[in-house]
Amino acid sequence: MKRALMNIIGHTKIAKDTYRLLLKGDIVHDIKAPGQFVHIQVDERFYLRRPVSISDMDVKEETIMLLYKVMGKGTDALTTKKVGEDLDVLGPGGSGFPAQNLGIRHALLVGGGIGVPPLYNLAKQLKADGVEVTSVLGFQSAEDTFLTEAFAEFGDVHITTNDGSLGTKGFVTDVLPSVEESCDMYFTCGPTVMLKAVKKQLDHKPGYISMEERMGCGIGACFACVVEANDEKGYRRICCDGPVFDAKEVVLS
Ligand code: FES
């Protein structure tokens, strides 16, 4: 992880309380896998940095795309940042999703809310590696949806909304039975309650889960992100051992 100033070259509201931030800087050269995150210092009023997953990157243009949702004062202050300003960024952090030479034909991507963005570059890389991609994306309502057309460039997309205002009314798990059979491996990111339900339903398949929702300091110091693991060590820190784990490696509670 390195610390650098990244220049804001785009900043747009794309859905309810959700923004797309385009940053330029050489941190992009250190990204190893989709699903890694950067740690943003919003300004001097906020001691803690905000971890935001990297949704996409362009190495040639030296840009990264971040999608974030306003969750509190820090992310609310981030919305006021203008194109042309610099942001103090630490990154890239954590592990990412394996995306190459997986030996699979068909991948199932399951994202919920702000867990959808880290799956975007994964979908792109899987498609480029010749893997068929099916995506199931869950949101609260139509006004919360984003990236749905972008995912459609890589394969079938199934949308669910809690209130039924777009796609299937309900949760991502309501759609899984109709799409999972042809898929060899699953990849999922979203709220822990969703990850737990997805893991339970797809436990007969190999899979990877990203647990970025439960992150604190983001640098391995506070142990606020500990999750139970299925081995002698007994735990993992999401920020530095994850946020992406083999689904069988961790216990979700
Ligand atoms: Fe602090 Fe992981 S978020 S140790």
XYZ file of N, CA and C and ligand atoms in Angstrom:
763
model
N 0.842 -1.206 0.000
C 0.000 0.000 0.000
C 0.867 1.242 0.000
N 0.539 2.193 -0.815
C 1.277 3.444 -0.749
C 0.317 4.623 -0.609
N 0.879 5.734 -0.147
C 0.072 6.925 0.037
C 0.381 7.899 -1.091
N -0.658 8.439 -1.691
C -0.439 9.372 -2.800
C -1.624 10.320 -2.927
N -1.365 11.441 -3.564
C -2.466 12.336 -3.910
C -3.024 11.892 -5.254
N -4.334 11.745 -5.317
C -4.972 11.408 -6.590
C -5.890 12.563 -6.966
N -5.859 12.900 -8.248
C -6.625 14.042 -8.737
C -8.031 13.608 -9.156
N -9.026 14.369 -8.695
C -10.415 14.053 -9.064
C -10.661 14.531 -10.496
N -10.969 13.589 -11.378
C -11.253 13.993 -12.765
C -12.729 13.768 -13.127
N -13.481 13.187 -12.204
C -14.925 13.029 -12.420
C -15.601 12.758 -11.084
N -16.776 13.337 -10.877
C -17.491 13.123 -9.621
C -18.972 13.377 -9.893
N -19.768 12.314 -9.935
C -21.158 12.423 -10.361
C -22.066 11.602 -9.464
N -23.254 12.130 -9.226
C -24.273 11.353 -8.522
C -24.910 10.399 -9.530
N -24.948 9.096 -9.201
C -25.464 8.128 -10.180
C -26.731 7.414 -9.714
N -27.066 7.518 -8.429
C -28.293 6.913 -7.893
C -28.546 7.581 -6.548
N -29.605 7.167 -5.882
C -29.928 7.774 -4.589
C -28.745 7.613 -3.621
N -28.223 8.747 -3.150
C -27.112 8.767 -2.185
C -25.856 8.046 -2.682
N -25.730 7.841 -3.977
C -24.614 7.051 -4.518
C -23.856 7.876 -5.564
N -22.524 7.878 -5.461
C -21.689 8.734 -6.310
C -20.591 7.927 -6.985
N -20.224 8.407 -8.190
C -19.088 7.818 -8.900
C -17.941 8.826 -8.879
N -16.789 8.346 -8.430
C -15.603 9.186 -8.304
C -14.540 8.613 -9.224
N -14.026 9.450 -10.098
C -12.964 9.017 -10.998
C -11.678 9.721 -10.573
N -10.662 8.947 -10.222
C -9.403 9.503 -9.706
C -8.246 9.133 -10.619
N -7.309 10.080 -10.739
C -6.129 9.839 -11.590
C -4.880 9.833 -10.724
N -4.036 8.812 -10.907
C -2.800 8.731 -10.136
C -2.147 7.378 -10.320
N -0.877 7.281 -9.906
C -0.147 6.047 -10.248
C -0.399 4.878 -9.304
N -1.278 5.042 -8.302
C -1.663 3.901 -7.460
C -2.245 2.772 -8.315
N -2.822 3.148 -9.438
C -3.448 2.153 -10.315
C -2.466 1.044 -10.714
N -1.177 1.372 -10.793
C -0.188 0.368 -11.224
C 0.021 -0.733 -10.183
N -0.389 -0.492 -8.943
C -0.178 -1.481 -7.872
C -1.378 -2.408 -7.671
N -2.467 -2.166 -8.407
C -3.653 -3.017 -8.235
C -3.368 -4.400 -8.808
N -3.641 -5.408 -7.968
C -3.340 -6.784 -8.391
C -4.582 -7.582 -8.761
N -5.736 -7.230 -8.196
C -6.931 -8.038 -8.454
C -8.191 -7.213 -8.226
N -9.286 -7.562 -8.917
C -10.549 -6.866 -8.672
C -11.036 -7.144 -7.253
N -11.566 -6.136 -6.594
C -12.067 -6.329 -5.234
C -11.169 -5.699 -4.181
N -9.994 -5.200 -4.598
C -9.151 -4.466 -3.642
C -9.793 -3.098 -3.372
N -9.300 -2.395 -2.355
C -9.916 -1.115 -1.996
C -8.844 -0.045 -1.804
N -9.280 1.206 -1.790
C -8.401 2.315 -1.402
C -8.976 2.935 -0.136
N -8.098 3.669 0.544
C -8.473 4.230 1.816
C -8.352 5.751 1.681
N -9.482 6.445 1.789
C -9.504 7.878 1.463
C -9.556 8.732 2.716
N -8.661 9.718 2.767
C -8.728 10.737 3.820
C -9.624 11.844 3.271
N -10.832 11.974 3.817
C -11.785 12.938 3.235
C -11.264 14.361 3.443
N -10.964 14.716 4.690
C -10.242 15.950 5.012
C -9.803 15.881 6.464
N -9.184 16.976 6.956
C -8.561 16.927 8.288
C -9.574 16.782 9.434
N -10.865 17.019 9.152
C -11.879 16.866 10.212
C -12.128 15.399 10.556
N -11.764 14.514 9.653
C -12.072 13.096 9.853
C -10.775 12.316 10.033
N -10.585 11.837 11.260
C -9.357 11.123 11.593
C -9.271 9.802 10.831
N -10.388 9.091 10.791
C -10.383 7.784 10.129
C -10.565 7.938 8.624
N -9.772 7.171 7.893
C -9.962 7.135 6.449
C -11.195 6.297 6.107
N -11.735 6.512 4.902
C -12.891 5.729 4.466
C -12.438 4.704 3.436
N -12.639 3.409 3.716
C -12.312 2.400 2.701
C -13.391 2.366 1.617
N -12.959 2.422 0.375
C -13.905 2.343 -0.749
C -13.335 1.350 -1.762
N -14.147 0.396 -2.190
C -13.647 -0.614 -3.119
C -13.433 -0.013 -4.503
N -12.451 -0.585 -5.179
C -12.142 -0.143 -6.549
C -13.097 -0.869 -7.488
N -13.879 -0.082 -8.206
C -14.883 -0.670 -9.084
C -14.314 -0.994 -10.463
N -13.414 -0.113 -10.925
C -12.801 -0.341 -12.241
C -11.522 0.473 -12.320
N -10.653 0.108 -13.261
C -9.424 0.893 -13.440
C -9.008 0.873 -14.911
N -8.243 1.894 -15.282
C -7.656 1.978 -16.615
C -6.176 2.277 -16.407
N -5.341 1.250 -16.572
C -3.918 1.390 -16.256
C -3.263 2.400 -17.199
N -3.649 2.355 -18.478
C -3.040 3.263 -19.464
C -3.350 4.729 -19.122
N -4.593 4.975 -18.749
C -5.008 6.353 -18.405
C -4.682 6.709 -16.957
N -4.208 5.717 -16.201
C -3.890 5.877 -14.767
C -5.103 6.376 -13.978
N -6.270 5.740 -14.228
C -7.472 6.146 -13.498
C -8.085 4.959 -12.756
N -8.756 5.266 -11.652
C -9.579 4.268 -10.972
C -10.988 4.840 -10.797
N -11.972 3.944 -10.830
C -13.360 4.365 -10.615
C -13.814 3.819 -9.266
N -14.355 4.699 -8.447
C -14.888 4.309 -7.140
C -16.360 4.669 -7.102
N -17.183 3.784 -6.576
C -18.591 4.097 -6.346
C -18.822 4.014 -4.849
N -19.370 5.073 -4.283
C -19.593 5.049 -2.838
C -21.005 5.541 -2.521
N -21.474 5.120 -1.349
C -22.795 5.529 -0.890
C -22.617 6.402 0.343
N -23.422 7.433 0.483
C -23.346 8.288 1.663
C -23.898 7.514 2.861
N -22.997 7.254 3.827
C -23.376 6.455 4.998
C -23.254 7.252 6.292
N -22.642 8.456 6.224
C -22.428 9.231 7.442
C -21.750 10.544 7.088
N -21.196 11.206 8.121
C -20.620 12.539 7.898
C -19.427 12.512 6.939
N -18.598 11.489 7.052
C -17.398 11.411 6.211
C -17.740 11.294 4.735
N -18.592 10.343 4.413
C -18.951 10.171 3.007
C -19.821 11.334 2.519
N -20.564 11.966 3.434
C -21.341 13.142 3.041
C -20.378 14.279 2.657
N -19.302 14.439 3.441
C -18.298 15.469 3.122
C -17.593 15.152 1.808
N -17.426 13.866 1.521
C -16.769 13.471 0.265
C -17.562 13.953 -0.956
N -18.898 14.036 -0.806
C -19.732 14.454 -1.948
C -19.443 15.898 -2.371
N -18.838 16.690 -1.479
C -18.594 18.105 -1.802
C -17.283 18.311 -2.566
N -16.502 17.259 -2.704
C -15.218 17.386 -3.415
C -15.454 17.619 -4.902
N -14.652 18.535 -5.452
C -14.880 18.964 -6.836
C -13.808 18.416 -7.779
N -14.180 18.319 -9.037
C -13.211 17.954 -10.070
C -12.054 18.959 -10.030
N -10.845 18.447 -10.084
C -9.652 19.310 -10.022
C -8.979 19.267 -8.657
N -9.736 18.923 -7.616
C -9.135 18.801 -6.280
C -8.356 17.486 -6.175
N -7.428 17.450 -5.195
C -6.683 16.221 -4.920
C -7.254 15.536 -3.691
N -7.190 14.213 -3.676
C -7.571 13.434 -2.500
C -6.355 12.647 -2.009
N -6.207 12.589 -0.686
C -5.135 11.820 -0.063
C -5.602 10.355 0.000
N -4.924 9.506 -0.761
C -5.379 8.118 -0.913
C -4.276 7.147 -0.505
N -4.671 6.107 0.227
C -3.772 5.028 0.609
C -4.283 3.784 -0.124
N -3.375 3.076 -0.793
C -3.893 1.887 -1.466
C -2.928 1.301 -2.472
N -3.311 0.282 -3.180
C -4.530 -0.488 -2.962
C -4.372 -1.433 -1.781
N -5.470 -1.694 -1.051
C -5.405 -2.545 0.133
C -6.141 -3.850 -0.058
N -5.765 -4.822 0.754
C -6.474 -6.094 0.819
C -6.252 -7.010 -0.364
N -6.884 -8.166 -0.259
C -6.819 -9.140 -1.348
C -7.962 -8.847 -2.309
N -7.937 -9.503 -3.459
C -9.034 -9.326 -4.403
C -9.579 -10.675 -4.829
N -10.511 -10.640 -5.756
C -11.075 -11.881 -6.306
C -10.095 -12.500 -7.298
N -9.942 -13.825 -7.277
C -9.176 -14.454 -8.360
C -9.985 -14.288 -9.644
N -9.324 -13.948 -10.735
C -10.096 -13.666 -11.951
C -9.520 -14.328 -13.197
N -8.358 -14.934 -13.080
C -7.753 -15.496 -14.289
C -7.388 -16.964 -14.114
N -7.449 -17.685 -15.219
C -7.064 -19.113 -15.241
C -7.790 -19.921 -14.157
N -9.071 -19.674 -14.004
C -9.843 -20.380 -12.984
C -10.334 -21.749 -13.464
N -10.257 -21.988 -14.775
C -10.702 -23.273 -15.310
C -12.199 -23.468 -15.203
N -12.962 -22.383 -15.258
C -14.422 -22.503 -15.186
C -15.038 -21.989 -16.486
N -16.298 -22.406 -16.735
C -16.976 -21.960 -17.951
C -17.940 -20.819 -17.657
N -18.546 -20.861 -16.465
C -19.664 -19.943 -16.210
C -19.609 -19.457 -14.760
N -19.510 -18.150 -14.588
C -19.425 -17.573 -13.238
C -20.738 -16.893 -12.873
N -21.104 -17.018 -11.609
C -22.298 -16.351 -11.081
C -21.845 -15.247 -10.131
N -22.184 -13.996 -10.463
C -21.820 -12.850 -9.628
C -23.069 -12.373 -8.901
N -22.978 -12.237 -7.595
C -24.144 -11.844 -6.792
C -23.760 -10.633 -5.946
N -24.371 -9.480 -6.258
C -24.029 -8.254 -5.544
C -25.255 -7.643 -4.888
N -25.039 -7.040 -3.723
C -26.138 -6.366 -3.054
C -25.757 -4.939 -2.714
N -26.531 -3.956 -3.230
C -26.310 -2.548 -2.893
C -24.905 -2.090 -3.240
N -24.228 -1.505 -2.267
C -22.895 -0.967 -2.519
C -21.855 -2.104 -2.593
N -22.317 -3.353 -2.473
C -21.464 -4.515 -2.748
C -21.379 -4.836 -4.235
N -22.166 -4.139 -5.049
C -22.135 -4.383 -6.494
C -20.844 -3.860 -7.144
N -20.354 -2.652 -6.794
C -19.212 -2.081 -7.519
C -17.963 -2.961 -7.627
N -17.486 -3.636 -6.555
C -16.259 -4.419 -6.736
C -16.404 -5.600 -7.684
N -17.655 -5.958 -8.011
C -17.865 -7.069 -8.940
C -17.746 -6.620 -10.396
N -17.752 -5.289 -10.612
C -17.775 -4.800 -11.995
C -16.480 -5.140 -12.753
N -15.342 -4.798 -12.174
C -14.087 -5.117 -12.863
C -13.854 -6.630 -12.909
N -14.358 -7.340 -11.906
C -14.270 -8.802 -11.924
C -15.017 -9.348 -13.143
N -16.242 -8.858 -13.365
C -17.032 -9.304 -14.518
C -16.274 -9.038 -15.821
N -15.657 -7.874 -15.886
C -14.903 -7.485 -17.081
C -13.740 -8.452 -17.325
N -13.012 -8.758 -16.250
C -11.841 -9.645 -16.391
C -12.251 -11.084 -16.709
N -13.336 -11.554 -16.078
C -13.798 -12.918 -16.352
C -14.227 -13.041 -17.809
N -14.977 -12.058 -18.276
C -15.441 -12.063 -19.665
C -14.248 -12.078 -20.626
N -13.239 -11.258 -20.323
C -12.046 -11.200 -21.176
C -11.285 -12.521 -21.169
N -11.450 -13.298 -20.091
C -10.769 -14.593 -19.978
C -11.612 -15.723 -20.576
N -12.724 -15.355 -21.227
C -13.552 -16.345 -21.911
C -14.594 -17.018 -21.031
N -14.836 -16.474 -19.839
C -15.818 -17.058 -18.914
C -17.184 -16.411 -19.141
N -18.227 -17.236 -19.222
C -19.588 -16.702 -19.317
C -19.970 -16.122 -17.949
N -20.636 -14.975 -17.957
C -20.946 -14.294 -16.690
C -22.452 -14.081 -16.562
N -23.005 -14.506 -15.443
C -24.390 -14.168 -15.090
C -24.350 -13.358 -13.802
N -25.043 -12.221 -13.791
C -25.016 -11.352 -12.612
C -26.401 -11.230 -11.999
N -26.462 -11.311 -10.692
C -27.692 -11.068 -9.945
C -27.412 -9.885 -9.025
N -28.120 -8.773 -9.263
C -27.833 -7.528 -8.547
C -29.057 -7.092 -7.763
N -28.883 -6.930 -6.463
C -30.011 -6.582 -5.615
C -29.905 -5.166 -5.055
N -31.031 -4.459 -5.058
C -31.082 -3.087 -4.538
C -32.360 -2.913 -3.722
N -32.429 -1.789 -2.986
C -33.642 -1.540 -2.212
C -34.821 -1.182 -3.120
N -34.555 -0.284 -4.088
C -35.621 0.126 -5.005
C -34.998 0.623 -6.306
N -35.844 0.970 -7.273
C -35.352 1.392 -8.595
C -34.416 2.587 -8.496
N -34.712 3.523 -7.584
C -33.883 4.736 -7.500
C -32.501 4.453 -6.901
N -32.283 3.260 -6.367
C -30.979 2.893 -5.812
C -30.100 2.149 -6.820
N -30.632 1.822 -7.988
C -29.891 0.953 -8.906
C -28.826 1.721 -9.684
N -27.752 1.024 -9.989
C -26.669 1.594 -10.804
C -25.896 0.445 -11.443
N -25.149 0.746 -12.464
C -24.275 -0.201 -13.174
C -25.017 -1.360 -13.838
N -26.344 -1.342 -13.836
C -27.054 -2.512 -14.367
C -26.806 -2.671 -15.873
N -26.798 -1.555 -16.617
C -26.541 -1.658 -18.060
C -25.088 -2.027 -18.314
N -24.193 -1.550 -17.464
C -22.766 -1.867 -17.629
C -22.525 -3.365 -17.445
N -23.195 -3.974 -16.470
C -23.053 -5.416 -16.267
C -23.633 -6.196 -17.445
N -24.656 -5.631 -18.092
C -25.302 -6.329 -19.212
C -24.340 -6.509 -20.386
N -23.269 -5.726 -20.427
C -22.264 -5.894 -21.493
C -21.505 -7.209 -21.340
N -21.567 -7.806 -20.150
C -20.769 -9.015 -19.905
C -21.609 -10.282 -19.873
N -22.932 -10.159 -19.886
C -23.769 -11.356 -19.852
C -25.139 -11.054 -19.280
N -25.863 -12.109 -18.923
C -27.221 -11.949 -18.376
C -27.192 -11.216 -17.042
N -28.164 -10.319 -16.857
C -28.284 -9.591 -15.588
C -29.695 -9.769 -15.045
N -29.801 -10.132 -13.790
C -31.086 -10.251 -13.101
C -31.095 -9.232 -11.966
N -32.111 -8.376 -11.965
C -32.188 -7.331 -10.937
C -33.295 -7.679 -9.955
N -33.011 -7.475 -8.666
C -34.069 -7.597 -7.659
C -34.136 -6.279 -6.886
N -35.349 -5.916 -6.507
C -35.516 -4.770 -5.599
C -36.449 -5.201 -4.464
N -36.150 -4.689 -3.287
C -36.956 -5.079 -2.110
C -38.423 -4.698 -2.283
N -38.648 -3.530 -2.935
C -40.034 -3.056 -3.054
C -40.669 -3.415 -4.400
N -39.926 -4.115 -5.263
C -40.495 -4.541 -6.545
C -40.591 -3.437 -7.576
N -39.949 -2.275 -7.324
C -40.057 -1.167 -8.286
C -39.226 -1.411 -9.549
N -38.337 -2.386 -9.525
C -37.595 -2.785 -10.737
C -37.209 -4.252 -10.586
N -37.338 -4.998 -11.668
C -36.933 -6.404 -11.658
C -37.816 -7.249 -10.750
N -37.206 -8.286 -10.202
C -37.943 -9.204 -9.335
C -38.125 -8.600 -7.948
N -39.320 -8.666 -7.409
C -39.556 -8.156 -6.046
C -38.988 -9.160 -5.042
N -38.110 -8.680 -4.186
C -37.540 -9.582 -3.180
C -36.034 -9.419 -3.068
N -35.352 -10.537 -2.854
C -33.907 -10.512 -2.595
C -33.166 -11.332 -3.653
N -31.854 -11.137 -3.704
C -31.052 -11.890 -4.688
C -31.263 -13.393 -4.534
N -31.462 -13.841 -3.306
C -31.623 -15.277 -3.068
C -32.909 -15.825 -3.694
N -33.868 -14.945 -4.016
C -35.088 -15.414 -4.674
C -34.818 -15.808 -6.124
N -33.764 -15.224 -6.714
C -33.459 -15.481 -8.122
C -32.457 -16.634 -8.283
N -31.634 -16.860 -7.277
C -30.544 -17.843 -7.414
C -30.999 -19.223 -7.886
N -32.112 -19.774 -7.365
C -32.480 -21.122 -7.803
C -32.653 -21.254 -9.315
N -33.068 -20.170 -9.978
C -33.321 -20.264 -11.418
C -32.068 -20.036 -12.262
N -30.974 -19.610 -11.642
C -29.776 -19.310 -12.451
C -28.522 -20.082 -12.021
N -28.527 -20.669 -10.837
C -27.264 -21.195 -10.314
C -26.803 -22.504 -10.952
N -27.750 -23.284 -11.507
C -27.403 -24.644 -11.921
C -26.286 -24.689 -12.957
N -26.300 -23.781 -13.922
C -25.303 -23.827 -14.993
C -23.975 -23.180 -14.599
N -23.914 -22.601 -13.412
C -22.691 -21.865 -13.023
C -21.745 -22.756 -12.220
N -20.435 -22.630 -12.494
C -19.424 -23.481 -11.831
C -18.910 -22.869 -10.544
N -18.986 -21.549 -10.430
C -18.349 -20.877 -9.287
C -19.100 -19.573 -9.029
N -19.183 -19.166 -7.768
C -19.863 -17.900 -7.484
C -18.937 -16.905 -6.791
N -19.280 -15.638 -6.960
C -18.516 -14.523 -6.393
C -19.557 -13.551 -5.839
N -19.402 -13.145 -4.585
C -20.462 -12.305 -4.033
C -19.916 -11.222 -3.112
N -20.616 -10.103 -3.086
C -20.244 -8.989 -2.220
C -21.516 -8.233 -1.851
N -21.631 -7.885 -0.570
C -22.815 -7.172 -0.130
C -22.897 -7.196 1.382
N -24.040 -6.831 1.934
C -24.202 -6.860 3.387
C -24.026 -8.284 3.928
N -23.534 -8.395 5.163
C -23.234 -9.711 5.729
C -24.451 -10.633 5.732
N -25.620 -10.073 6.023
C -26.822 -10.903 6.052
C -27.092 -11.522 4.678
N -26.802 -10.762 3.619
C -26.975 -11.290 2.262
C -25.919 -12.351 1.957
N -24.662 -12.068 2.347
C -23.576 -13.028 2.090
C -23.881 -14.371 2.743
N -24.407 -14.292 3.958
C -24.716 -15.510 4.697
C -25.786 -16.326 3.956
N -26.813 -15.642 3.481
C -27.900 -16.329 2.771
C -27.414 -16.899 1.439
N -26.570 -16.138 0.735
C -26.045 -16.605 -0.554
C -25.144 -17.817 -0.343
N -24.277 -17.734 0.655
C -23.342 -18.834 0.949
C -24.125 -20.106 1.288
N -25.177 -19.953 2.081
C -25.977 -21.110 2.479
C -26.611 -21.774 1.250
N -27.086 -20.932 0.341
C -27.787 -21.455 -0.828
C -26.838 -22.067 -1.865
N -25.598 -21.540 -1.904
C -24.659 -21.989 -2.945
C -23.488 -22.784 -2.371
N -23.653 -23.298 -1.182
C -22.537 -23.946 -0.480
C -22.013 -25.184 -1.192
N -22.796 -25.756 -2.109
C -22.359 -26.936 -2.854
C -21.423 -26.572 -3.999
N -21.181 -25.273 -4.203
C -20.290 -24.828 -5.278
C -19.081 -24.110 -4.684
N -17.948 -24.083 -5.406
C -16.847 -23.236 -4.951
C -17.235 -21.773 -5.088
N -16.755 -20.946 -4.176
C -17.129 -19.543 -4.264
C -16.213 -18.632 -3.478
N -16.331 -17.356 -3.751
C -15.543 -16.329 -3.061
C -16.483 -15.235 -2.582
N -16.239 -14.770 -1.352
C -17.081 -13.710 -0.816
C -16.212 -12.515 -0.421
N -16.728 -11.332 -0.622
C -16.036 -10.114 -0.194
C -16.826 -9.486 0.945
N -16.129 -9.298 2.072
C -16.798 -8.840 3.300
C -16.485 -7.393 3.638
N -16.376 -6.568 2.642
C -15.911 -5.197 2.884
C -16.841 -4.372 3.778
N -18.063 -4.801 3.940
C -19.005 -4.012 4.741
C -18.474 -3.820 6.170
N -17.773 -4.843 6.676
C -17.367 -4.800 8.078
C -15.917 -4.350 8.223
N -15.597 -3.133 7.818
C -14.222 -2.659 7.911
C -14.120 -1.410 8.776
N -13.040 -1.298 9.556
C -12.848 -0.138 10.410
C -11.654 0.670 9.951
N -10.502 0.486 10.635
C -9.304 1.277 10.321
C -8.768 0.974 8.928
N -8.940 -0.257 8.485
C -8.513 -0.636 7.141
C -7.051 -0.981 6.986
N -6.285 -0.954 8.074
C -4.849 -1.224 7.948
C -4.362 -2.295 8.935
N -5.247 -3.057 9.492
C -4.845 -4.176 10.343
C -4.589 -3.821 11.794
N -4.929 -2.611 12.241
C -4.545 -2.161 13.581
C -5.644 -2.289 14.641
N -6.907 -2.200 14.261
C -7.958 -2.056 15.282
C -8.704 -3.351 15.614
N -8.567 -4.358 14.807
C -9.257 -5.641 14.987
C -10.789 -5.492 15.012
N -11.294 -4.389 14.460
C -12.755 -4.207 14.409
C -13.370 -5.068 13.310
N -12.528 -5.627 12.473
C -13.036 -6.308 11.276
C -12.885 -7.816 11.356
N -12.647 -8.335 12.556
C -12.356 -9.765 12.683
C -13.582 -10.615 12.350
N -13.333 -11.680 11.605
C -14.383 -12.647 11.284
C -13.859 -14.037 11.648
N -14.750 -14.907 12.074
C -14.354 -16.259 12.484
C -13.912 -17.074 11.274
N -12.849 -17.889 11.473
C -12.338 -18.710 10.369
C -12.370 -20.185 10.746
N -12.376 -21.015 9.713
C -12.490 -22.467 9.889
C -11.132 -23.136 10.036
N -10.234 -22.600 10.856
C -8.939 -23.265 11.025
C -8.405 -23.001 12.430
N -7.182 -23.474 12.697
C -6.622 -23.347 14.048
C -6.476 -21.892 14.480
N -6.104 -21.045 13.558
C -5.947 -19.617 13.891
C -7.280 -19.048 14.387
N -8.348 -19.454 13.741
C -9.691 -19.142 14.233
C -10.269 -17.806 13.814
N -9.468 -16.946 13.216
C -10.024 -15.651 12.801
C -9.244 -15.091 11.603
N -9.874 -14.140 10.948
C -9.217 -13.380 9.880
C -9.561 -11.914 10.085
N -8.619 -11.035 9.708
C -8.940 -9.612 9.656
C -9.373 -9.295 8.223
N -10.570 -8.734 8.116
C -11.132 -8.502 6.785
C -10.263 -7.540 5.983
N -9.714 -6.519 6.660
C -8.997 -5.477 5.915
C -7.676 -5.948 5.327
N -6.976 -6.872 6.016
C -5.667 -7.260 5.474
C -5.598 -8.724 5.055
N -6.392 -9.613 5.657
C -6.439 -11.001 5.178
C -7.456 -11.101 4.039
N -8.435 -10.233 4.035
C -9.480 -10.176 3.001
C -9.348 -8.865 2.256
N -10.418 -8.232 1.826
C -11.811 -8.553 2.156
C -12.367 -9.773 1.420
N -11.609 -10.294 0.419
C -12.124 -11.446 -0.322
C -11.592 -12.732 0.305
N -12.491 -13.674 0.558
C -12.119 -14.970 1.124
C -12.757 -16.091 0.306
N -12.074 -17.233 0.326
C -12.728 -18.457 -0.139
C -13.952 -18.638 0.777
N -15.103 -18.918 0.188
C -16.334 -18.973 0.999
C -16.259 -20.008 2.115
N -15.418 -21.050 1.911
C -15.334 -22.089 2.935
C -14.327 -21.734 4.045
N -13.604 -20.652 3.864
C -12.547 -20.263 4.809
C -13.117 -19.569 6.051
N -14.234 -18.862 5.899
C -14.750 -18.044 6.999
C -16.142 -18.485 7.440
N -16.460 -18.158 8.697
C -17.779 -18.476 9.247
C -18.552 -17.171 9.376
N -19.701 -17.098 8.740
C -20.497 -15.863 8.799
C -21.537 -15.975 9.898
N -21.604 -14.933 10.738
C -22.615 -14.996 11.795
C -23.358 -13.667 11.877
Fe -8.909 -2.322 11.662
Fe -9.186 -4.443 10.080
S -10.315 -2.626 10.026
S -7.878 -4.237 11.788
